[in-house]
Amino acid sequence: NFQKKVQLQNEVDAKRLLREVSILKNMPRHPNIVKLFDIIDVTRQNENVKTLCFVFEVAQQDLHSFIKQRPVINIFQVKQIMYSVLKGVKFLHSAGIVHRDLKPANILISQDCNAKICDFGLARSMVGIQDPKQAFG
């Protein structure tokens, strides 16, 4: 499984974590959005900072490391990755969610070049907002 360790050092970290958990738990399942399986408290005894570990579905690597490890990426791989990412973004937008931090490090890649969008800490929900500027204020 893919894991992400998060330390809650302040209110901003807590809000981002709550936003990410809320989005991932309430969003319908989609093949191009990462699935959150569990959240484990891994805070050590006598530690002042709360540490949580997110457990996601299996992913070999993120797109950033995929690109760095391969000197040449064939056109089929590029098309497969782009198609997967665009399907995921279309699904998010149809659900009223804007990711706001889409970059290679936030796209997980499987061996067959299927992409899954992850890291929803900066995402915003547009549901129920009349003026889109309100969501980013």
Short mmCIF file of C-alpha atoms in Angstrom, two decimals:
data_model
loop_
_atom_site.label_atom_id
_atom_site.label_comp_id
_atom_site.label_asym_id
_atom_site.label_seq_id
_atom_site.Cartn_x
_atom_site.Cartn_y
_atom_site.Cartn_z
CA ASN A 1 0.00 0.00 0.00
CA PHE A 2 0.98 3.62 -0.55
CA GLN A 3 1.39 5.59 2.69
CA LYS A 4 1.59 9.27 3.48
CA LYS A 5 2.73 10.50 6.89
CA VAL A 6 1.24 13.79 8.11
CA GLN A 7 2.21 15.82 11.18
CA LEU A 8 -0.41 18.16 12.61
CA GLN A 9 1.69 21.08 13.81
CA ASN A 10 -0.92 23.82 13.55
CA GLU A 11 -4.49 24.67 12.62
CA VAL A 12 -3.69 24.97 8.90
CA ASP A 13 -2.35 21.38 8.84
CA ALA A 14 -5.46 20.16 10.63
CA LYS A 15 -7.77 21.93 8.16
CA ARG A 16 -5.93 20.46 5.17
CA LEU A 17 -6.09 16.99 6.67
CA LEU A 18 -9.79 17.32 7.45
CA ARG A 19 -10.48 18.61 3.93
CA GLU A 20 -8.57 15.73 2.32
CA VAL A 21 -10.27 13.07 4.46
CA SER A 22 -13.69 14.61 3.88
CA ILE A 23 -13.26 14.72 0.11
CA LEU A 24 -11.84 11.21 -0.19
CA LYS A 25 -14.41 9.61 2.12
CA ASN A 26 -17.48 11.36 0.64
CA MET A 27 -16.59 11.20 -3.05
CA PRO A 28 -17.97 8.31 -5.11
CA ARG A 29 -15.35 5.74 -6.13
CA HIS A 30 -13.50 6.47 -9.41
CA PRO A 31 -10.64 4.49 -11.01
CA ASN A 32 -8.48 7.61 -11.46
CA ILE A 33 -8.82 8.98 -7.92
CA VAL A 34 -6.74 7.38 -5.16
CA LYS A 35 -8.67 5.30 -2.60
CA LEU A 36 -8.08 6.02 1.10
CA PHE A 37 -8.23 2.80 3.12
CA ASP A 38 -7.32 3.87 6.64
CA ILE A 39 -5.84 6.55 8.88
CA ILE A 40 -3.53 5.35 11.65
CA ASP A 41 -2.33 7.42 14.61
CA VAL A 42 1.44 6.86 14.77
CA THR A 43 2.20 9.58 17.33
CA ARG A 44 5.02 8.50 19.62
CA GLN A 45 4.59 8.66 23.35
CA ASN A 46 5.75 12.01 24.83
CA GLU A 47 5.59 13.64 21.38
CA ASN A 48 3.86 17.03 21.22
CA VAL A 49 2.99 16.83 17.53
CA LYS A 50 0.20 14.50 16.39
CA THR A 51 1.37 12.23 13.56
CA LEU A 52 -1.07 10.37 11.33
CA CYS A 53 -0.40 7.88 8.56
CA PHE A 54 -2.78 7.72 5.59
CA VAL A 55 -2.98 4.27 3.97
CA PHE A 56 -3.92 4.40 0.28
CA GLU A 57 -4.29 1.73 -2.37
CA VAL A 58 -1.16 0.30 -3.98
CA ALA A 59 0.81 2.57 -6.31
CA GLN A 60 4.27 1.87 -7.70
CA GLN A 61 5.41 5.51 -7.89
CA ASP A 62 4.37 9.05 -8.57
CA LEU A 63 4.64 10.69 -11.98
CA HIS A 64 7.62 12.82 -10.92
CA SER A 65 9.77 9.76 -10.11
CA PHE A 66 8.39 7.90 -13.16
CA ILE A 67 9.67 10.67 -15.46
CA LYS A 68 13.05 10.93 -13.67
CA GLN A 69 13.72 7.18 -13.90
CA ARG A 70 13.00 6.86 -17.61
CA PRO A 71 15.18 8.63 -20.16
CA VAL A 72 12.57 7.90 -22.86
CA ILE A 73 8.81 7.61 -22.41
CA ASN A 74 6.95 6.18 -25.39
CA ILE A 75 3.86 7.81 -26.90
CA PHE A 76 1.57 5.03 -25.62
CA GLN A 77 2.66 5.73 -22.03
CA VAL A 78 2.13 9.48 -22.47
CA LYS A 79 -1.34 8.95 -23.95
CA GLN A 80 -2.35 6.48 -21.22
CA ILE A 81 -1.18 8.78 -18.42
CA MET A 82 -2.80 11.88 -19.92
CA TYR A 83 -6.08 10.06 -20.59
CA SER A 84 -6.18 8.78 -16.99
CA VAL A 85 -5.41 12.20 -15.51
CA LEU A 86 -7.99 13.95 -17.69
CA LYS A 87 -10.67 11.37 -16.76
CA GLY A 88 -9.88 11.98 -13.08
CA VAL A 89 -10.01 15.78 -13.45
CA LYS A 90 -13.29 15.57 -15.38
CA PHE A 91 -14.76 13.44 -12.61
CA LEU A 92 -13.57 15.86 -9.90
CA HIS A 93 -15.00 18.87 -11.74
CA SER A 94 -18.32 17.11 -12.34
CA ALA A 95 -18.43 16.46 -8.58
CA GLY A 96 -17.80 20.19 -7.94
CA ILE A 97 -14.22 19.73 -6.67
CA VAL A 98 -11.20 21.74 -7.80
CA HIS A 99 -7.87 20.07 -6.92
CA ARG A 100 -5.66 23.25 -6.99
CA ASP A 101 -2.36 21.35 -6.60
CA LEU A 102 -2.19 19.05 -9.61
CA LYS A 103 1.47 18.32 -10.32
CA PRO A 104 3.54 15.21 -11.15
CA ALA A 105 4.19 14.45 -7.45
CA ASN A 106 0.40 14.28 -6.85
CA ILE A 107 -0.28 11.77 -9.62
CA LEU A 108 0.34 8.11 -8.80
CA ILE A 109 1.30 5.73 -11.63
CA SER A 110 0.78 1.96 -11.80
CA GLN A 111 2.89 -0.44 -13.90
CA ASP A 112 0.37 -0.26 -16.76
CA CYS A 113 0.63 3.58 -16.77
CA ASN A 114 -2.80 4.08 -15.21
CA ALA A 115 -2.79 7.37 -13.26
CA LYS A 116 -4.59 8.20 -10.01
CA ILE A 117 -4.88 11.71 -8.61
CA CYS A 118 -3.93 12.10 -4.93
CA ASP A 119 -3.23 14.78 -2.28
CA PHE A 120 -6.45 16.74 -1.81
CA GLY A 121 -5.14 19.00 0.97
CA LEU A 122 -5.60 22.18 -1.09
CA ALA A 123 -8.77 21.06 -2.91
CA ARG A 124 -11.97 23.10 -2.70
CA SER A 125 -15.58 22.12 -3.14
CA MET A 126 -17.57 24.36 -5.46
CA VAL A 127 -20.92 22.79 -4.49
CA GLY A 128 -23.41 25.39 -3.27
CA ILE A 129 -21.18 28.37 -4.13
CA GLN A 130 -22.85 31.00 -6.33
CA ASP A 131 -19.73 33.12 -6.91
CA PRO A 132 -16.63 30.94 -7.66
CA LYS A 133 -14.35 33.65 -6.24
CA GLN A 134 -15.75 32.84 -2.76
CA ALA A 135 -14.13 29.39 -2.82
CA PHE A 136 -10.64 30.81 -3.19
CA GLY A 137 -10.84 33.83 -0.89
#
